[in-house]
PDB file of C-alpha atoms and ligand atoms in Angstrom:
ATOM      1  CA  UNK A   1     159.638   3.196 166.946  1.00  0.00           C
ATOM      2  CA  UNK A   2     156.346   5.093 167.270  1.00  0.00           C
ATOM      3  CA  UNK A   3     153.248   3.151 166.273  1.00  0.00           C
ATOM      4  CA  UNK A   4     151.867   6.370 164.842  1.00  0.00           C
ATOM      5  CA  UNK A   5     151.868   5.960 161.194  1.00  0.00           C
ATOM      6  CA  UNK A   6     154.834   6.767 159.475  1.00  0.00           C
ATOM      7  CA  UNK A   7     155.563   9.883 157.059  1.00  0.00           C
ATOM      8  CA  UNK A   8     151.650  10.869 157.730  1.00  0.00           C
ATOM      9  CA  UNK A   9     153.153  14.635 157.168  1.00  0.00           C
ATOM     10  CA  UNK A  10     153.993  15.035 153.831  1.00  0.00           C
ATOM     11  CA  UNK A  11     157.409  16.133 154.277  1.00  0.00           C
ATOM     12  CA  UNK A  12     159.978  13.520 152.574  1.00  0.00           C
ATOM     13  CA  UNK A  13     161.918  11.035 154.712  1.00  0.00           C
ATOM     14  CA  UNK A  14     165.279   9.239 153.315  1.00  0.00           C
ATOM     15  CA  UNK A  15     163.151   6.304 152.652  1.00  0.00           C
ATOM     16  CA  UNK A  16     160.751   7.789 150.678  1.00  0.00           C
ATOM     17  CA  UNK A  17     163.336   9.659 148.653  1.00  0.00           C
ATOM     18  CA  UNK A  18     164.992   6.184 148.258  1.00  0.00           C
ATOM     19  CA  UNK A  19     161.324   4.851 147.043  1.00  0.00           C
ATOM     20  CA  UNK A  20     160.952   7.407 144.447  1.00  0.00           C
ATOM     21  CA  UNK A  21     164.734   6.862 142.945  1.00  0.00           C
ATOM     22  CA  UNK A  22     163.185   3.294 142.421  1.00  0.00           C
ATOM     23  CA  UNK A  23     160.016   4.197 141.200  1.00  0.00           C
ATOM     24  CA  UNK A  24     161.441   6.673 138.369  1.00  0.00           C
ATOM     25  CA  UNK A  25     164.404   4.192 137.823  1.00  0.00           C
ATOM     26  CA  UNK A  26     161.174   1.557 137.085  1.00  0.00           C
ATOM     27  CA  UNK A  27     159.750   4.207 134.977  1.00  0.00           C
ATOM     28  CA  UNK A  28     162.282   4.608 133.055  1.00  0.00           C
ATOM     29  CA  UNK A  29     162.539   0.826 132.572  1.00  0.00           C
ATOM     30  CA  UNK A  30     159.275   0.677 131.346  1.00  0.00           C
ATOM     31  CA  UNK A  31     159.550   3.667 129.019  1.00  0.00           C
ATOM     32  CA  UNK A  32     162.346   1.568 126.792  1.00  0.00           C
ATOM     33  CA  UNK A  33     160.639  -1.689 126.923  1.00  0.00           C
ATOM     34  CA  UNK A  34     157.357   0.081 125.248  1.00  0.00           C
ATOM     35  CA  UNK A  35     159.620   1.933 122.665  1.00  0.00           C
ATOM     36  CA  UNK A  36     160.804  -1.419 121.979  1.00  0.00           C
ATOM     37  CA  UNK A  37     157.801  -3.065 121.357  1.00  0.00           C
ATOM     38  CA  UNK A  38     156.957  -0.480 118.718  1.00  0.00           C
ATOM     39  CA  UNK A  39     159.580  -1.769 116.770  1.00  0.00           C
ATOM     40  CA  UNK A  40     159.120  -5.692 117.719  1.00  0.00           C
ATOM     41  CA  UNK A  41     155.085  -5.317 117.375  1.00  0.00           C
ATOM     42  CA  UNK A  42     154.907  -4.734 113.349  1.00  0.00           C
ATOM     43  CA  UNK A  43     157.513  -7.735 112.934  1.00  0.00           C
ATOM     44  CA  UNK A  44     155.240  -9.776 114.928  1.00  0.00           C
ATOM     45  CA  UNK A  45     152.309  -8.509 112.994  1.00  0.00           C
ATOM     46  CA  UNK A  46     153.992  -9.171 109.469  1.00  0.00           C
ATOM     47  CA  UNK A  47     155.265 -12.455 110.631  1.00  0.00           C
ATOM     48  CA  UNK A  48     151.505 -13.633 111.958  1.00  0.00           C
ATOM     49  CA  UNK A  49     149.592 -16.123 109.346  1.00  0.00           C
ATOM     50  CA  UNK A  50     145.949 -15.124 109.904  1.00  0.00           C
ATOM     51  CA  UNK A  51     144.093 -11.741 109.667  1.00  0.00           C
ATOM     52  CA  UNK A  52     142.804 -12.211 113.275  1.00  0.00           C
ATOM     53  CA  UNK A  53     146.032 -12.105 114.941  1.00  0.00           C
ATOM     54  CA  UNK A  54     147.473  -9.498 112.659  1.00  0.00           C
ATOM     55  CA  UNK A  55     144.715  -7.019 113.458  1.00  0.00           C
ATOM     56  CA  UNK A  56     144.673  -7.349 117.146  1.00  0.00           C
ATOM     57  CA  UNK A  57     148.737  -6.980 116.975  1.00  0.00           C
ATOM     58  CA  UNK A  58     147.560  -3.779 114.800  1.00  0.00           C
ATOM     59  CA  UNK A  59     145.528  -2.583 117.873  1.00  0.00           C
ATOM     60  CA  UNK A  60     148.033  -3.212 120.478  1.00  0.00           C
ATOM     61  CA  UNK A  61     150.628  -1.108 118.312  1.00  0.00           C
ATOM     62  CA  UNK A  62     147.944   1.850 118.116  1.00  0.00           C
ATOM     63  CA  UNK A  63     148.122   1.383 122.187  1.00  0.00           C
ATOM     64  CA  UNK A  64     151.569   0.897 122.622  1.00  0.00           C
ATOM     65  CA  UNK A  65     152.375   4.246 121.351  1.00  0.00           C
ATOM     66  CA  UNK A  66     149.867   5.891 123.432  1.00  0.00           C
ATOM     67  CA  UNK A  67     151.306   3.869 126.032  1.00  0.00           C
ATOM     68  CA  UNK A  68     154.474   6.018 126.066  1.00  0.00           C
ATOM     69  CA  UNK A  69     153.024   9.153 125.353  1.00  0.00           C
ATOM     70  CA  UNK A  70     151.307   8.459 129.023  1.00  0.00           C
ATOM     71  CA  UNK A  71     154.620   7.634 130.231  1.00  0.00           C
ATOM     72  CA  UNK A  72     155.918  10.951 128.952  1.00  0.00           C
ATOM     73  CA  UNK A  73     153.106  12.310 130.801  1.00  0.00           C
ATOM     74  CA  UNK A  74     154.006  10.493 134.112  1.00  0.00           C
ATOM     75  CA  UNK A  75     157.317  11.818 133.810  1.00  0.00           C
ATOM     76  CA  UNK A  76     156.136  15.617 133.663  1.00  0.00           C
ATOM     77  CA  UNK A  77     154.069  15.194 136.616  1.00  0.00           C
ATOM     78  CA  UNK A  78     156.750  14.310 138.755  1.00  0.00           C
ATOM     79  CA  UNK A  79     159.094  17.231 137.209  1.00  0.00           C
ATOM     80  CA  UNK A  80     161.392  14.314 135.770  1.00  0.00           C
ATOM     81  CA  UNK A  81     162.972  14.451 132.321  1.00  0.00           C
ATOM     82  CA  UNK A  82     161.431  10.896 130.120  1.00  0.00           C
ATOM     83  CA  UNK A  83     164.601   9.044 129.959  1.00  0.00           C
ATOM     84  CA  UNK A  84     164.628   5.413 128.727  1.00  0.00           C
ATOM     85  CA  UNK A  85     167.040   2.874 130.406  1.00  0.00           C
ATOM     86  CA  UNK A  86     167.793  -0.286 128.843  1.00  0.00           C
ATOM     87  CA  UNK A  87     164.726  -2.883 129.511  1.00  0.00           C
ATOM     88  CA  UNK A  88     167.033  -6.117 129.938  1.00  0.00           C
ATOM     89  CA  UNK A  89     163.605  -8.668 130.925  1.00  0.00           C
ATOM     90  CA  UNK A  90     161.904  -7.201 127.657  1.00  0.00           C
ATOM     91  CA  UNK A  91     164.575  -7.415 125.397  1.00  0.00           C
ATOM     92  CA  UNK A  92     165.206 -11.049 126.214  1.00  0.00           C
ATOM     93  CA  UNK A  93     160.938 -11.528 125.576  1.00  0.00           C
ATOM     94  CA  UNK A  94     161.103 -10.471 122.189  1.00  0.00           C
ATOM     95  CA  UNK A  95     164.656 -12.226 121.399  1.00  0.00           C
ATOM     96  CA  UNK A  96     163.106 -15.484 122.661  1.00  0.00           C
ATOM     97  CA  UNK A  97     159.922 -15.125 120.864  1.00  0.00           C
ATOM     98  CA  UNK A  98     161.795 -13.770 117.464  1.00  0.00           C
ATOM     99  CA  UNK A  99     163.892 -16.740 117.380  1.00  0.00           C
ATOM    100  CA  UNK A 100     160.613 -19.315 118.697  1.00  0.00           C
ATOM    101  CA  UNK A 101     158.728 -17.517 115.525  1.00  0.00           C
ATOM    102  CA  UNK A 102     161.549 -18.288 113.057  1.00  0.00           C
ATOM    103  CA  UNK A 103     161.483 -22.348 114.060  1.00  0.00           C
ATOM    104  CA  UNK A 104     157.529 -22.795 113.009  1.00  0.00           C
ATOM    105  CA  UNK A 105     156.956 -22.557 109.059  1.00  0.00           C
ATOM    106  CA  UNK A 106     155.594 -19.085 107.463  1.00  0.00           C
ATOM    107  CA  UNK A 107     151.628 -19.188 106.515  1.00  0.00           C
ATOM    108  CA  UNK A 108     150.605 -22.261 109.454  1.00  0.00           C
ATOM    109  CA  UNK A 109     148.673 -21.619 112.685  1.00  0.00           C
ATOM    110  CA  UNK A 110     151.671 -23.227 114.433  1.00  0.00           C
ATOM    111  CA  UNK A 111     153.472 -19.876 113.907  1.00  0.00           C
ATOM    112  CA  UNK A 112     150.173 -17.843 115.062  1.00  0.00           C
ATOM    113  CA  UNK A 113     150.457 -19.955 118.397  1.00  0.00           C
ATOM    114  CA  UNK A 114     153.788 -19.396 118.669  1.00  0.00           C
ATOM    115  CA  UNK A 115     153.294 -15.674 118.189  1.00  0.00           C
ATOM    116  CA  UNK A 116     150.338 -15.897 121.126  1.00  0.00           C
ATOM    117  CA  UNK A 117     152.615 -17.114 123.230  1.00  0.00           C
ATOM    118  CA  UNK A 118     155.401 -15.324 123.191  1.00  0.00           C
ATOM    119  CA  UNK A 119     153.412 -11.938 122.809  1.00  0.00           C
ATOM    120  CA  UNK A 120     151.554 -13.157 126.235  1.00  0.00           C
ATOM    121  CA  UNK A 121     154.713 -13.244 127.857  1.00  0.00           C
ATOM    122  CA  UNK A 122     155.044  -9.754 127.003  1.00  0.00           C
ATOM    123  CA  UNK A 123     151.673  -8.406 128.530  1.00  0.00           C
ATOM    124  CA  UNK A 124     152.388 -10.568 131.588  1.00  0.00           C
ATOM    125  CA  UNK A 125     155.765  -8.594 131.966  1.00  0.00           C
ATOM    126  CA  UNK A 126     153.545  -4.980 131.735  1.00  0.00           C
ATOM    127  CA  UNK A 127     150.860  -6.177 133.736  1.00  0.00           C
ATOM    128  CA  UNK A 128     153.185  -7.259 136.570  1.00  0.00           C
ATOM    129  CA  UNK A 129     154.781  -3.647 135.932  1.00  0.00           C
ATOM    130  CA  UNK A 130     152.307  -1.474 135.601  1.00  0.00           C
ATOM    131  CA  UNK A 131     150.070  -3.435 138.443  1.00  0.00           C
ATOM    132  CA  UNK A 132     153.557  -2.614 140.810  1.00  0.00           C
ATOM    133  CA  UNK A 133     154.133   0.846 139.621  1.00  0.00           C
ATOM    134  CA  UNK A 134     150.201   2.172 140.463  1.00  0.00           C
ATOM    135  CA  UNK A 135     149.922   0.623 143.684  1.00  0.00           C
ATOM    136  CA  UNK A 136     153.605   2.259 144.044  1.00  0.00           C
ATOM    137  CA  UNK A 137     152.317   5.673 142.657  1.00  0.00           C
ATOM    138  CA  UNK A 138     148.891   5.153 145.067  1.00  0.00           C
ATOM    139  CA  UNK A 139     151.333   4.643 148.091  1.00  0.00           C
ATOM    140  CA  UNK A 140     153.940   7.676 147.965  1.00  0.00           C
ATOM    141  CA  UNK A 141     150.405   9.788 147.374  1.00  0.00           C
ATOM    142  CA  UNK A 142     150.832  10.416 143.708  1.00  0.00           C
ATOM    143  CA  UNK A 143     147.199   9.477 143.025  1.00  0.00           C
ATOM    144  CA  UNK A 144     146.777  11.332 139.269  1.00  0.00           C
ATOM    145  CA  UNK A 145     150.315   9.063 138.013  1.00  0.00           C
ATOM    146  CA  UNK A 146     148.489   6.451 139.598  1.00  0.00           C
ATOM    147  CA  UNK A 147     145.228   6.679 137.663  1.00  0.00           C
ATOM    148  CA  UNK A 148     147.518   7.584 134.232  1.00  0.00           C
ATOM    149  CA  UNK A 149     149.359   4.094 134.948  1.00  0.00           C
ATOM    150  CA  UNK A 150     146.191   1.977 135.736  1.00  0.00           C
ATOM    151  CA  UNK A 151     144.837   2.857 132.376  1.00  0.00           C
ATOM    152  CA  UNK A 152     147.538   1.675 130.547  1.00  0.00           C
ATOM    153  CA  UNK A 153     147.351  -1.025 132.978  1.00  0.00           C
ATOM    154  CA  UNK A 154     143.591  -2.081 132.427  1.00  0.00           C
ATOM    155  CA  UNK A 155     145.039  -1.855 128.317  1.00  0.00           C
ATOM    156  CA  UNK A 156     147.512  -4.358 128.779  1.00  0.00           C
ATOM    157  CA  UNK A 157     144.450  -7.069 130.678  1.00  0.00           C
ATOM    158  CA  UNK A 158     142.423  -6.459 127.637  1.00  0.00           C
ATOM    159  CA  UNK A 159     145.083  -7.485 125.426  1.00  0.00           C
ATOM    160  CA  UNK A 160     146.349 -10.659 127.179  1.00  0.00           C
ATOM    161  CA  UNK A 161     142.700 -11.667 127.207  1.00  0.00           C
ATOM    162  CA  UNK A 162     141.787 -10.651 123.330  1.00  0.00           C
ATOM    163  CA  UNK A 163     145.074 -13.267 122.651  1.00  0.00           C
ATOM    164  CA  UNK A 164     143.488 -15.810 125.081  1.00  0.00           C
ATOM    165  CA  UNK A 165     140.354 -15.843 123.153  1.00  0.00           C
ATOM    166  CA  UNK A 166     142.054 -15.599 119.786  1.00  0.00           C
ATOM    167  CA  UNK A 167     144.089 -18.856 120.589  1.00  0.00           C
ATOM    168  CA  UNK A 168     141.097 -20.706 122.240  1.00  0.00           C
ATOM    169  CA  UNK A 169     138.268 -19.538 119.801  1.00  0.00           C
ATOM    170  CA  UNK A 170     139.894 -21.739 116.675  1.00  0.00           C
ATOM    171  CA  UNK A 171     143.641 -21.644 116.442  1.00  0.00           C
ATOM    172  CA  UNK A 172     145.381 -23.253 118.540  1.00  0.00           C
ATOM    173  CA  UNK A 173     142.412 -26.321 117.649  1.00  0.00           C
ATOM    174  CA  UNK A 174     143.425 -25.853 113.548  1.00  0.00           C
ATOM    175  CA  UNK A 175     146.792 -26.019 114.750  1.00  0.00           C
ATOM    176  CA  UNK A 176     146.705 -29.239 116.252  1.00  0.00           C
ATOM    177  CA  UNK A 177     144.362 -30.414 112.979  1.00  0.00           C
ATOM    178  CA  UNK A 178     147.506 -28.964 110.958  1.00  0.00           C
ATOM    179  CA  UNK A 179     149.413 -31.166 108.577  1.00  0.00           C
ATOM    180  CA  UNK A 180     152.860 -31.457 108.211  1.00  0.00           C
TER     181      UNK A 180
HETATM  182 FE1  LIG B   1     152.257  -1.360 126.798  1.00  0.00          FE
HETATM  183 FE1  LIG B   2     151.279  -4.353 125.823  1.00  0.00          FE
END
């Protein structure tokens, strides 16, 4: 092998076209997942016991939808059709936390930690994805799907850390105070 760097041109090697099938295959991923979470969201939301939670759930819902509409966008950059395939890692996340959410009792701040929780495992799951998919875009050169991902990407941070201070500011304290 040369030591020149490799596919400096821009013309497409097998690899790359075997990079990109990946990439839009993750895309697509992605794309369900989100539409998914607009329907798991407003359960979470309704479910959550106080006002605090439920209006930062409100917020991510707001983003969550603009979310896709940027993946819809990502899609027309790269002359692809937006096509959702079956999320398999998110759909387990919101089973799990559903059913975690129906054990604790409606109206305590045990529920409100259990909702935390289990919507932190869903940002970690977008952050890992859309931290991949933008250094992914950045690599094969496509710099402007790269910049439309990291937004959504810097979205999902802010919202994994709003929840972080939510649960350390007071309630996951009054839950432990809780009575039976
Ligand atoms: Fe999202
Ligand atoms: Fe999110």
């Amino acid at each position: 092998m040369p030591t020149t760097k490799a596919n400096s041109g821009k013309q497409k090697s097998a690899g790359s076209e075997q990079l990109e099938e990946f990439f839009v295959d993750a895309l697509k991923d992605i794309y369900w997942a989100e539409k998914h979470l607009t329907k798991a969201l407003p359960k979470m939301q309704k479910a959550a016991t106080t006002s605090q939670l439920q209006s930062a759930i409100k917020e991510h819902i707001g983003q969550t939808e603009e979310h896709i509409s940027r993946l819809e966008q990502v899609f027309e950059m790269l002359g692809k059709k937006a096509q959702a395939k079956k999320c398999d890692a998110m759909e387990g996340l919101i089973k799990e936390g559903e059913s975690i959410v129906e054990e604790t009792e409606e109206g305590s701040l045990t529920r409100d930690v259990a909702i935390i929780m289990a919507a932190q495992k869903v940002e970690h799951y977008e952050i890992a994805t859309y931290g991949g998919l933008a250094q992914l875009a950045m690599t094969m050169g496509y710099d402007e799907v790269s910049a439309v991902l990291a937004q959504t990407l810097e979205e999902e941070k802010q919202t994994d850390a709003n929840l972080t201070a939510i649960a350390e500011n007071n309630i996951n304290w009054e839950a432990e105070q809780e009575d039976e």
